[in-house]
Amino acid sequence: MRKRRLICLILSFIALIVLTALSLTYDNPFLFILLMIIVLILNNVIKNKERQITNDIIARYGQECDPFKYIEELNNYANKCFLTKKQKLLYNLYYSLAYLDAGDFDNVKNRLLEIDNQSNELDEVMQILYLKAWCDYFFYNNLDEKMKFTLLKMRDLITNSNNKALKNNYSIIYMLLEAKYYIVSGIHLDKAKELLKNRKVLIPTKLSLISSNYQMALLDIKEGNYLAAKDKLTVISSKNDKLYVVRKANQLLEEVNEKLNCNLS
């Protein structure tokens, strides 16, 4: 909740008490009831606007692909708000996912372990984000067995969810993480490829496309298709190098070129 809205909420609460008291002293309280309704509507409008600000920051990140700018924007907005304990956990999850994209894995691990100590405070959506963050951490660090165990926990959570509105989104997140697991473990590569092709339709942001192309390049490398991998890595390497996958793509591109040159000689 922004500090401005908290002040507005306090003033509104006082106004509601005053208006309620005044309405009891008049034969026709219609005007006072109308004013109370207006106050409640205004508070709701402000609340929705605050939620939209966070959504806009996240959406911009998906297109600009700058994790540090994203973290700064989130932090600046958070400093203007009074955050509840639950909201602080949510923002820590946002930061963790951004630092994953930046490749600051030690920072991510420390944040996730900190969240783990308060896991009983996580709602269903936050649990999904939390498990996703761990899965991505395990993916980038080639810890396939730990990723498998975490995916199983996520699958159980999705299966037992009663939130039909969000269950489809949960399933999409699981599907994309499942593809990453197949890549890091080197199994079911054809299935991983199909899952990643669907990603371009499901989550059409620049950030997600860079990520999916990077994973497709990893699949090409595992299958020995170095020319196809080179094409994808060349495109990725020209993107914002604040992203870990862009820096990694440059490294892999050198390795792929060496293999191609060896094959020619």
Coordinates of C-alpha atoms in Angstrom, one line a residue:
M1 CA 0.0 0.0 0.0
R2 CA 1.4 3.4 -1.0
K3 CA 1.9 5.9 1.8
R4 CA -0.4 8.3 0.1
R5 CA -3.2 5.7 0.0
L6 CA -2.7 4.9 3.6
I7 CA -3.2 8.5 4.5
C8 CA -6.2 8.6 2.2
L9 CA -7.5 5.5 3.8
I10 CA -7.2 6.9 7.3
L11 CA -8.9 10.1 6.3
S12 CA -11.6 8.1 4.6
F13 CA -12.2 6.0 7.7
I14 CA -12.6 9.2 9.8
A15 CA -14.9 10.6 7.2
L16 CA -17.0 7.5 7.1
I17 CA -17.5 7.6 10.9
V18 CA -18.4 11.3 10.7
L19 CA -20.8 10.7 7.8
T20 CA -22.4 7.8 9.6
A21 CA -23.0 9.8 12.7
L22 CA -24.4 12.7 10.7
S23 CA -26.7 10.4 8.7
L24 CA -28.3 9.2 11.9
T25 CA -29.4 12.8 12.8
Y26 CA -31.2 13.5 9.5
D27 CA -34.5 12.1 8.3
N28 CA -33.1 11.7 4.8
P29 CA -29.6 10.2 5.0
F30 CA -29.4 9.5 1.2
L31 CA -26.7 12.2 0.6
F32 CA -24.5 10.9 3.4
I33 CA -24.9 7.3 2.2
L34 CA -24.0 8.4 -1.4
L35 CA -20.9 10.2 -0.1
M36 CA -19.8 7.0 1.8
I37 CA -20.2 4.9 -1.3
I38 CA -18.1 7.5 -3.3
V39 CA -15.3 7.3 -0.6
L40 CA -15.3 3.5 -0.8
I41 CA -15.2 3.5 -4.6
L42 CA -12.3 6.0 -4.7
N43 CA -10.3 3.9 -2.3
N44 CA -10.9 0.9 -4.6
V45 CA -9.8 2.8 -7.7
I46 CA -6.6 3.9 -6.0
K47 CA -5.9 0.3 -4.9
N48 CA -6.4 -1.0 -8.5
K49 CA -4.1 1.8 -9.8
E50 CA -1.4 0.8 -7.4
R51 CA -1.7 -2.8 -8.6
Q52 CA -1.5 -1.6 -12.2
I53 CA 1.8 0.2 -11.4
T54 CA 3.5 -3.0 -10.4
N55 CA 2.0 -4.8 -13.4
D56 CA 3.4 -2.1 -15.7
I57 CA 6.9 -2.4 -14.2
I58 CA 6.8 -6.1 -14.8
A59 CA 5.5 -5.7 -18.3
R60 CA 8.2 -3.1 -19.1
Y61 CA 10.9 -5.5 -17.9
G62 CA 9.6 -8.2 -20.3
Q63 CA 10.2 -5.9 -23.2
E64 CA 13.3 -4.0 -22.1
C65 CA 15.2 -7.1 -20.6
D66 CA 17.2 -5.0 -18.1
P67 CA 17.1 -6.8 -14.7
F68 CA 18.9 -4.1 -12.8
K69 CA 16.6 -1.3 -14.1
Y70 CA 13.6 -3.6 -13.2
I71 CA 15.0 -4.1 -9.7
E72 CA 15.6 -0.4 -9.3
E73 CA 12.0 0.5 -10.4
L74 CA 10.5 -2.1 -8.0
N75 CA 12.7 -0.9 -5.2
N76 CA 11.8 2.8 -5.8
Y77 CA 8.1 1.9 -5.8
A78 CA 8.4 -0.3 -2.7
N79 CA 10.0 2.6 -0.9
K80 CA 6.9 4.7 -1.5
C81 CA 4.7 2.0 0.1
F82 CA 4.0 0.5 3.5
L83 CA 4.5 -3.2 2.7
T84 CA 2.9 -5.9 4.8
K85 CA 5.0 -9.0 5.7
K86 CA 3.4 -10.9 2.9
Q87 CA 4.0 -8.1 0.4
K88 CA 7.7 -8.0 1.4
L89 CA 8.0 -11.7 0.7
L90 CA 6.4 -11.2 -2.7
Y91 CA 8.8 -8.4 -3.6
N92 CA 11.7 -10.6 -2.5
L93 CA 10.4 -13.2 -4.9
Y94 CA 10.3 -10.6 -7.7
Y95 CA 13.9 -9.6 -6.8
S96 CA 15.0 -13.3 -6.8
L97 CA 13.6 -13.9 -10.2
A98 CA 15.3 -10.8 -11.6
Y99 CA 18.7 -11.7 -10.0
L100 CA 18.3 -15.1 -11.6
D101 CA 18.0 -13.4 -15.0
A102 CA 21.1 -11.3 -14.1
G103 CA 23.1 -14.4 -13.1
D104 CA 23.7 -13.4 -9.5
F105 CA 23.1 -16.9 -8.2
D106 CA 24.6 -16.4 -4.7
N107 CA 22.2 -13.5 -4.1
V108 CA 19.3 -15.6 -5.3
K109 CA 20.2 -18.6 -3.1
N110 CA 20.4 -16.4 0.0
R111 CA 17.1 -14.7 -0.8
L112 CA 15.3 -18.0 -1.4
L113 CA 16.7 -19.5 1.8
E114 CA 15.4 -16.4 3.7
I115 CA 12.0 -16.9 2.1
D116 CA 12.1 -20.6 3.0
N117 CA 12.2 -19.6 6.7
Q118 CA 8.9 -17.9 6.2
S119 CA 7.3 -20.3 3.8
N120 CA 4.2 -20.6 5.9
E121 CA 3.4 -17.0 5.0
L122 CA 3.3 -17.8 1.2
D123 CA -0.1 -18.0 -0.6
E124 CA -0.6 -20.3 -3.5
V125 CA 0.6 -17.9 -6.2
M126 CA 3.7 -17.0 -4.1
Q127 CA 4.5 -20.7 -3.6
I128 CA 4.5 -21.2 -7.4
L129 CA 6.8 -18.3 -7.9
Y130 CA 9.0 -19.6 -5.1
L131 CA 9.3 -23.1 -6.6
K132 CA 9.9 -21.6 -10.0
A133 CA 12.8 -19.5 -8.7
W134 CA 14.4 -22.6 -7.2
C135 CA 13.8 -24.6 -10.4
D136 CA 15.5 -21.8 -12.5
Y137 CA 18.4 -21.7 -9.9
F138 CA 18.9 -25.5 -10.3
F139 CA 18.6 -25.3 -14.1
Y140 CA 21.4 -22.6 -14.4
N141 CA 23.6 -24.5 -12.0
N142 CA 23.0 -28.0 -13.6
L143 CA 21.4 -29.5 -10.5
D144 CA 19.0 -31.8 -12.3
E145 CA 18.0 -34.1 -9.4
K146 CA 17.2 -31.1 -7.2
M147 CA 15.2 -29.6 -10.0
K148 CA 13.3 -32.8 -10.5
F149 CA 12.3 -33.0 -6.8
T150 CA 11.2 -29.3 -6.9
L151 CA 9.1 -29.9 -10.0
L152 CA 7.3 -32.8 -8.3
K153 CA 6.4 -30.5 -5.4
M154 CA 5.1 -27.9 -7.9
R155 CA 3.1 -30.6 -9.8
D156 CA 1.4 -31.7 -6.5
L157 CA 0.6 -28.1 -5.7
I158 CA -1.0 -27.5 -9.1
T159 CA -2.9 -30.8 -8.9
N160 CA -4.4 -29.9 -5.5
S161 CA -5.2 -26.3 -6.4
N162 CA -8.8 -25.2 -6.3
N163 CA -8.0 -22.0 -8.1
K164 CA -9.5 -22.8 -11.5
A165 CA -8.8 -19.3 -12.8
L166 CA -5.1 -19.5 -12.2
K167 CA -4.6 -23.2 -12.7
N168 CA -4.0 -22.9 -16.4
N169 CA -1.3 -20.3 -15.8
Y170 CA 0.3 -22.7 -13.2
S171 CA 0.3 -25.5 -15.8
I172 CA 2.0 -23.3 -18.3
I173 CA 4.8 -22.4 -15.8
Y174 CA 5.2 -26.1 -15.0
M175 CA 5.3 -27.0 -18.7
L176 CA 8.1 -24.5 -19.4
L177 CA 10.1 -25.6 -16.4
E178 CA 9.6 -29.2 -17.4
A179 CA 11.3 -28.4 -20.7
K180 CA 14.3 -26.9 -18.8
Y181 CA 14.5 -30.1 -16.7
Y182 CA 14.7 -32.2 -19.9
I183 CA 17.5 -30.0 -21.2
V184 CA 19.6 -30.0 -18.1
S185 CA 19.1 -33.8 -17.6
G186 CA 19.6 -34.6 -21.3
I187 CA 16.3 -36.7 -21.6
H188 CA 13.2 -36.4 -23.7
L189 CA 14.8 -33.7 -25.9
D190 CA 12.1 -33.9 -28.6
K191 CA 9.4 -33.2 -26.0
A192 CA 11.4 -30.3 -24.6
K193 CA 11.6 -28.9 -28.2
E194 CA 7.9 -29.0 -28.6
L195 CA 7.2 -27.4 -25.2
L196 CA 9.6 -24.6 -26.1
K197 CA 8.0 -23.9 -29.5
N198 CA 4.7 -23.4 -27.7
R199 CA 6.3 -20.9 -25.4
K200 CA 6.6 -18.3 -28.2
V201 CA 2.8 -18.3 -28.4
L202 CA 2.1 -18.5 -24.7
I203 CA 4.4 -15.8 -23.4
P204 CA 5.2 -13.3 -26.2
T205 CA 7.7 -11.0 -24.5
K206 CA 11.2 -10.2 -25.7
L207 CA 12.6 -11.6 -22.4
S208 CA 10.8 -14.9 -22.8
L209 CA 11.8 -15.3 -26.5
I210 CA 15.5 -14.7 -25.6
S211 CA 15.1 -17.4 -22.9
S212 CA 13.4 -19.9 -25.1
N213 CA 15.9 -19.3 -28.0
Y214 CA 18.7 -19.9 -25.6
Q215 CA 17.2 -23.2 -24.4
M216 CA 16.6 -24.2 -28.1
A217 CA 20.3 -23.5 -28.7
L218 CA 21.2 -25.8 -25.8
L219 CA 19.0 -28.5 -27.4
D220 CA 20.8 -28.0 -30.7
I221 CA 24.2 -28.4 -29.0
K222 CA 23.1 -31.5 -27.2
E223 CA 21.9 -33.0 -30.5
G224 CA 25.2 -32.0 -32.2
N225 CA 23.4 -29.5 -34.5
Y226 CA 26.1 -26.8 -34.2
L227 CA 25.1 -24.7 -37.2
A228 CA 21.5 -24.3 -35.9
A229 CA 22.9 -23.5 -32.4
K230 CA 25.3 -20.9 -33.9
D231 CA 22.4 -19.1 -35.6
K232 CA 20.4 -18.8 -32.4
L233 CA 23.4 -17.9 -30.2
T234 CA 24.5 -15.2 -32.6
V235 CA 21.1 -13.6 -32.3
I236 CA 21.0 -13.9 -28.5
S237 CA 24.6 -12.6 -28.2
S238 CA 23.5 -9.2 -29.6
K239 CA 21.0 -8.6 -26.9
N240 CA 21.4 -6.9 -23.5
D241 CA 24.4 -8.5 -21.8
K242 CA 23.0 -7.7 -18.4
L243 CA 21.1 -10.9 -18.9
Y244 CA 23.0 -14.0 -17.9
V245 CA 21.8 -16.0 -20.9
V246 CA 23.2 -13.4 -23.2
R247 CA 26.6 -13.6 -21.6
K248 CA 26.4 -17.4 -21.6
A249 CA 25.4 -17.3 -25.2
N250 CA 28.6 -15.4 -26.1
Q251 CA 30.6 -18.1 -24.3
L252 CA 28.8 -21.0 -26.0
L253 CA 29.1 -19.3 -29.3
E254 CA 32.9 -19.4 -29.0
E255 CA 32.8 -23.1 -28.1
V256 CA 30.4 -23.8 -31.0
N257 CA 32.7 -22.0 -33.5
E258 CA 35.6 -24.0 -32.3
K259 CA 33.7 -27.3 -32.9
L260 CA 32.7 -26.1 -36.4
N261 CA 36.2 -25.1 -37.2
C262 CA 37.5 -28.5 -36.0
N263 CA 34.9 -30.3 -38.2
L264 CA 36.1 -28.3 -41.2
S265 CA 39.8 -29.1 -40.7

